[in-house]
Tab-separated table of C-alpha atoms in Angstrom:
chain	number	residue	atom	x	y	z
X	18	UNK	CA	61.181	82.565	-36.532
X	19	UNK	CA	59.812	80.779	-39.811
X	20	UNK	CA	57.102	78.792	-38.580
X	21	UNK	CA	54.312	76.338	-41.024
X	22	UNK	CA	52.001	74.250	-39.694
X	23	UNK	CA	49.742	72.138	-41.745
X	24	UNK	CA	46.377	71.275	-40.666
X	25	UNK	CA	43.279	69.662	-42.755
X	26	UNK	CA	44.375	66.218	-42.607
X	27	UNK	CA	42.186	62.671	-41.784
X	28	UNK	CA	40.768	59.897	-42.643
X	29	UNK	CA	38.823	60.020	-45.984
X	30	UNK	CA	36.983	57.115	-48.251
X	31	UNK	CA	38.431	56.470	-51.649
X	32	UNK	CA	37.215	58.802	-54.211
X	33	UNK	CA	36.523	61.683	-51.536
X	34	UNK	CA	38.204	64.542	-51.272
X	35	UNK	CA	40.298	66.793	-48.594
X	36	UNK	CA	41.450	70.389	-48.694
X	37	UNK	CA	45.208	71.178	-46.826
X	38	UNK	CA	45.575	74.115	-45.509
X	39	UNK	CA	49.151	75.682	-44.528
X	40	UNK	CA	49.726	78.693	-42.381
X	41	UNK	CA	52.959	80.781	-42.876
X	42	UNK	CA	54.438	83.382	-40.159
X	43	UNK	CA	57.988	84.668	-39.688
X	44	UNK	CA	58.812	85.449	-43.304
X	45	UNK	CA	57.549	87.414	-46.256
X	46	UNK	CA	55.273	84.783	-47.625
X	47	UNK	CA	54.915	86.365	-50.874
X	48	UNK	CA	58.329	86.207	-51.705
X	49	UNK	CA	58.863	82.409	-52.018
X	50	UNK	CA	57.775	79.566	-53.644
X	51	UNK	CA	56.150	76.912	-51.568
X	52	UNK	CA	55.891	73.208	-51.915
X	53	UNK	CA	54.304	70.316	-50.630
X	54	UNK	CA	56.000	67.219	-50.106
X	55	UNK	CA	54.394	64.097	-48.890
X	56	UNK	CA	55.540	60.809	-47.100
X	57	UNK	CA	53.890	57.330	-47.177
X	58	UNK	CA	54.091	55.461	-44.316
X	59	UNK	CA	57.390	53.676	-43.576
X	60	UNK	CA	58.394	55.432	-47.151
X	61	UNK	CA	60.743	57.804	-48.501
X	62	UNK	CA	59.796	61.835	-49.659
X	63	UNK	CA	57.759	62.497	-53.127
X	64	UNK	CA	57.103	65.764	-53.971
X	65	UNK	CA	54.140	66.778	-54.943
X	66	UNK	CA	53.085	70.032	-56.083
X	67	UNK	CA	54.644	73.748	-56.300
X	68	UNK	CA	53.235	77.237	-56.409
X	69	UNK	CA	55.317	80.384	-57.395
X	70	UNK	CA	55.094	83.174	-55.383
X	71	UNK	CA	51.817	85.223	-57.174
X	72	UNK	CA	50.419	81.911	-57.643
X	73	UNK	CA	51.048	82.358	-61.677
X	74	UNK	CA	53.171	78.911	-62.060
X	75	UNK	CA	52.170	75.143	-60.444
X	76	UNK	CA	53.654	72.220	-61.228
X	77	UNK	CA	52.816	68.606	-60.443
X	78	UNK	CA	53.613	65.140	-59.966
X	79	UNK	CA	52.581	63.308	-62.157
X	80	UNK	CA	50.596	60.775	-60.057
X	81	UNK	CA	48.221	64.051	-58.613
X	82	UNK	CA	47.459	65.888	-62.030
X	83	UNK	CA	43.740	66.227	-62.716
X	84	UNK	CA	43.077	65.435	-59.400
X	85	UNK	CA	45.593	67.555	-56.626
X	86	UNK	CA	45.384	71.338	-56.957
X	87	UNK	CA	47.600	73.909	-54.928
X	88	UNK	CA	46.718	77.036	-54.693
X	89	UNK	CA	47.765	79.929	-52.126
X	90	UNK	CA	46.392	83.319	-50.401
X	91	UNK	CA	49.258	85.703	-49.761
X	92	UNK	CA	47.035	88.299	-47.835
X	93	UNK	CA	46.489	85.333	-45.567
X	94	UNK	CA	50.023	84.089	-45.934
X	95	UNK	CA	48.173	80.646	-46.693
X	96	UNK	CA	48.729	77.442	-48.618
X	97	UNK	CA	46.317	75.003	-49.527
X	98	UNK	CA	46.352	71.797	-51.574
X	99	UNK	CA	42.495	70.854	-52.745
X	100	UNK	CA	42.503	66.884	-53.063
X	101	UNK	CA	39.899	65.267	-55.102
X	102	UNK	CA	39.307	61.626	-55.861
X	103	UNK	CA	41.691	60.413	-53.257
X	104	UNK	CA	43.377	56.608	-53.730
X	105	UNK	CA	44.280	54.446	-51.013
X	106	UNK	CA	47.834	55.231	-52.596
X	107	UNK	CA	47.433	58.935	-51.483
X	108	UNK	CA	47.930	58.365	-47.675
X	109	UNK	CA	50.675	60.019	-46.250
X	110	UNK	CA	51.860	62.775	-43.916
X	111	UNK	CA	51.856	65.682	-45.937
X	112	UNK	CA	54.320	68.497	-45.598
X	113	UNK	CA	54.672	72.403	-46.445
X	114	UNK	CA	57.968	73.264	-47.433
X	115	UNK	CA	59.705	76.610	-48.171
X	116	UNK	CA	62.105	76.899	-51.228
X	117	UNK	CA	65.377	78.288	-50.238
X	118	UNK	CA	67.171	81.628	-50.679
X	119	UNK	CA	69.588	79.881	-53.629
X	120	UNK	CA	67.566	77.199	-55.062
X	121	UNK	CA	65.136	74.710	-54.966
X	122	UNK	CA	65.297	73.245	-51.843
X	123	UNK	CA	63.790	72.842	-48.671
X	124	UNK	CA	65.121	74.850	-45.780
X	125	UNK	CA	61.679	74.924	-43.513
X	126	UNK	CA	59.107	72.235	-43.273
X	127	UNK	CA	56.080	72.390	-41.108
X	128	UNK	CA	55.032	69.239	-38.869
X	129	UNK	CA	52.608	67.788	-41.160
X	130	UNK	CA	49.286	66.719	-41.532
X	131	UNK	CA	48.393	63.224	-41.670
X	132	UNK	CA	46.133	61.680	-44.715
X	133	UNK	CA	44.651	58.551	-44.381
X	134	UNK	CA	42.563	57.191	-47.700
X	135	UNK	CA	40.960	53.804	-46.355
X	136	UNK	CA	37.159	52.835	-46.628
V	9	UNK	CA	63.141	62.244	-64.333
V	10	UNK	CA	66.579	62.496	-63.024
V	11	UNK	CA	66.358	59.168	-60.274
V	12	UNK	CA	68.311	59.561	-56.878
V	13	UNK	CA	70.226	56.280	-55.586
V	14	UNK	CA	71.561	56.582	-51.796
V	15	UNK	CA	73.933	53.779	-50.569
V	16	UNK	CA	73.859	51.637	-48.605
V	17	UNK	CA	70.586	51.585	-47.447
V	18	UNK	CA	71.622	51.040	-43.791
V	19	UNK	CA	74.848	51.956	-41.823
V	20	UNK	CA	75.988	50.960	-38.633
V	21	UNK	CA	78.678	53.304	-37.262
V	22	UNK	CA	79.867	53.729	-34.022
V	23	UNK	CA	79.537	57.253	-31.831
V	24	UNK	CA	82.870	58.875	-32.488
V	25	UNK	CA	83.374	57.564	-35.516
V	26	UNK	CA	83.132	59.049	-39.622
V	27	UNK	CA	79.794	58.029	-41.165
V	28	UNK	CA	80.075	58.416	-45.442
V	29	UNK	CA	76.449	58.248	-46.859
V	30	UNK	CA	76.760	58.443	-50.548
V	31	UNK	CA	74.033	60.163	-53.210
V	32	UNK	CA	74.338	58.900	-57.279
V	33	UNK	CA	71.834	60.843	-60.123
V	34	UNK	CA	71.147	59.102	-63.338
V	35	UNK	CA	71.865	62.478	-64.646
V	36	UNK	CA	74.076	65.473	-64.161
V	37	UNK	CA	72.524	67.832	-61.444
V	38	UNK	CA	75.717	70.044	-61.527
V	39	UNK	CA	75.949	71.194	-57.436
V	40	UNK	CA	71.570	71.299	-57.372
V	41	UNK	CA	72.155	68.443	-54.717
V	42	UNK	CA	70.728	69.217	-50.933
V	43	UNK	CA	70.509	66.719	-48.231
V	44	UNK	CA	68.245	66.242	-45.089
V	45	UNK	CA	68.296	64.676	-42.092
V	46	UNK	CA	64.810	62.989	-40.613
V	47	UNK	CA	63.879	61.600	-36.890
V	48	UNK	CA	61.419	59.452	-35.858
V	49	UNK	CA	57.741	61.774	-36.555
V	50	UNK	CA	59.554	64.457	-37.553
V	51	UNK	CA	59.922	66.376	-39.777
V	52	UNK	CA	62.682	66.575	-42.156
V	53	UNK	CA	65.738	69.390	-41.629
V	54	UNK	CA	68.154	70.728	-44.096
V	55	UNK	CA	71.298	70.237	-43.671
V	56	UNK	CA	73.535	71.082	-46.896
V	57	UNK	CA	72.456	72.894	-49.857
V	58	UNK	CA	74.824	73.247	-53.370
V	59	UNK	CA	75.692	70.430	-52.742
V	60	UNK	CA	78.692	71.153	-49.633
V	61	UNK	CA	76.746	74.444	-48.494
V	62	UNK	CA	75.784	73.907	-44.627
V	63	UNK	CA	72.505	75.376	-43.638
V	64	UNK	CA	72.139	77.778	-41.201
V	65	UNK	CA	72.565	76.024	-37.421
V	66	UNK	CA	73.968	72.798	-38.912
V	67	UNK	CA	77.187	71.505	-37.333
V	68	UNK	CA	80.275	71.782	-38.792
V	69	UNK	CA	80.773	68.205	-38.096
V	70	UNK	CA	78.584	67.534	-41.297
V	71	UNK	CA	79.879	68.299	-44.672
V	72	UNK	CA	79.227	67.582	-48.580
V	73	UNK	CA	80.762	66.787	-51.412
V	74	UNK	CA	80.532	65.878	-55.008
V	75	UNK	CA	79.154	67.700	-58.152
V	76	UNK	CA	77.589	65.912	-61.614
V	77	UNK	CA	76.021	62.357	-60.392
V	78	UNK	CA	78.033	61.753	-57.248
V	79	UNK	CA	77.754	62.842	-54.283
V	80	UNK	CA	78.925	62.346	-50.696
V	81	UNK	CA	77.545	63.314	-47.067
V	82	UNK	CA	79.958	62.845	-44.559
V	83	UNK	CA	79.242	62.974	-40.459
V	84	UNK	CA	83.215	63.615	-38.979
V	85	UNK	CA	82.070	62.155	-35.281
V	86	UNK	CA	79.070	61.058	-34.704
V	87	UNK	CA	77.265	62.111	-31.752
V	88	UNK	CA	74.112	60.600	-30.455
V	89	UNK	CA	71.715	62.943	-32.051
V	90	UNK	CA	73.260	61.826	-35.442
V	91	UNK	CA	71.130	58.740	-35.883
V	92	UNK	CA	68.589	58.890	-38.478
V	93	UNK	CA	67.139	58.651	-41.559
V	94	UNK	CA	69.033	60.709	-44.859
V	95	UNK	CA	67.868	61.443	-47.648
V	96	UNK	CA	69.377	63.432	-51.316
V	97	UNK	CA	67.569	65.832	-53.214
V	98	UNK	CA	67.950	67.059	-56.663
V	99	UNK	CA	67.243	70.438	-57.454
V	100	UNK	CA	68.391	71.032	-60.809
V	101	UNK	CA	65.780	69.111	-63.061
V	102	UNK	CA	61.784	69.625	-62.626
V	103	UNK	CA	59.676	68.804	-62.034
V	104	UNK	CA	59.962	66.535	-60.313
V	105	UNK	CA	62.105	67.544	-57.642
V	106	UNK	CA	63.563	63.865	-56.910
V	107	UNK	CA	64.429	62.340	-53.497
V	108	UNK	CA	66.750	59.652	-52.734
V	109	UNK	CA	65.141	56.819	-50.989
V	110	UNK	CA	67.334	57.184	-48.082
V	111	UNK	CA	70.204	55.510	-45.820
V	112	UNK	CA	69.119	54.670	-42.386
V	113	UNK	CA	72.269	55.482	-40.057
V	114	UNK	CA	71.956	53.250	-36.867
V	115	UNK	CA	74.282	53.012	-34.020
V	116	UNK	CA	76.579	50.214	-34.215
């Protein structure tokens, strides 16, 4: 059974930072891309950042470059997302995703981790 | 950035009845189209991929449609479970990957 669960959220003061982490099991980690997506509250999906599978290729959202930086251990079947000089606009639940078998969506999500930027 | 518009933003249907959520792109995303399903503080599921491609486990009751910048979710019956939050997602121009900003289906 794919499982992900997220863990590393809280509360955190504008302009401090917060490291994700994301634990894989069930699959061959190394052979997919992973993703995070996040949610504001009462909001719609954005995603946010997305690693290929040796870590080679990473692409952002705009909003996060310079500052959001995803990065992945695939002896730990791991995926983190380093957040630095966090905005008030950053709060969200943040999600791990999978990439699919034919494409670039999301067939497994973990629960999510909770990010609250607030002084 | 190809931008995802989901209409209408809320639907009232019935239990029994057909539900039609519908997806537009301001660009052709050929069949990269999924769509997702999201409960209260959960998270969200797939539920068709390619655009009319069920997921694994997904009911048959659900199906997709469409291909360039329209597309179509359709719920045959709704049961109970049914009521939730959808959202569109393109696949075929990133980044970014683009969401819609969903259709709240709500028991009538």
């Amino acid at each position: 059974e794919v499982q992900l669960v997220e863990s590393g959220g809280g509360l955190v003061q504008p302009g401090g930072s917060l490291r994700l982490s994301c634990a894989a099991s069930g699959f061959t980690f190394s052979s997919y891309w992973m993703s995070w997506v996040r949610q504001a509250p009462g909001k719609g999906l954005e995603w946010v950042a997305n690693i290929k599978q040796d870590g080679s290729e990473k692409y952002y959202v705009d909003s996060v470059k310079g500052r959001f930086t995803i990065s992945r251990d695939n002896a730990k079947n791991s995926l983190y997302l380093q957040m630095n000089s966090l905005r008030a606009e950053d709060t969200a639940v943040y999600y791990c995703a999978r990439y699919g078998d034919h494409g670039y969506y999301f067939d497994y999500w973990g629960q999510g981790t909770p990010v609250t930027v607030s002084s | 950035e190809v931008v995802m518009t989901q209409s209408p933003a809320t639907l009232s249907v019935s239990p029994g009845e057909r539900a039609t959520l519908s997806c537009r792109a301001s660009q052709g995303v050929n069949s990269n189209l999924a769509w997702y399903q999201q409960k209260p503080g959960q998270a969200p599921r797939l539920l068709i991929y390619g655009a009319s491609t069920r997921a694994t486990g997904i009911p048959a009751r659900f199906s997709g449609s469409g291909s360039g910048t329209e597309f179509t979710l359709t719920i045959s019956s709704l049961q109970s479970e049914d009521f939730a939050v959808y959202y569109c997602q393109q696949y075929n121009s990133w980044p970014p990957y683009t969401f819609g900003q969903g259709t709240k289906l709500e028991i009538k």
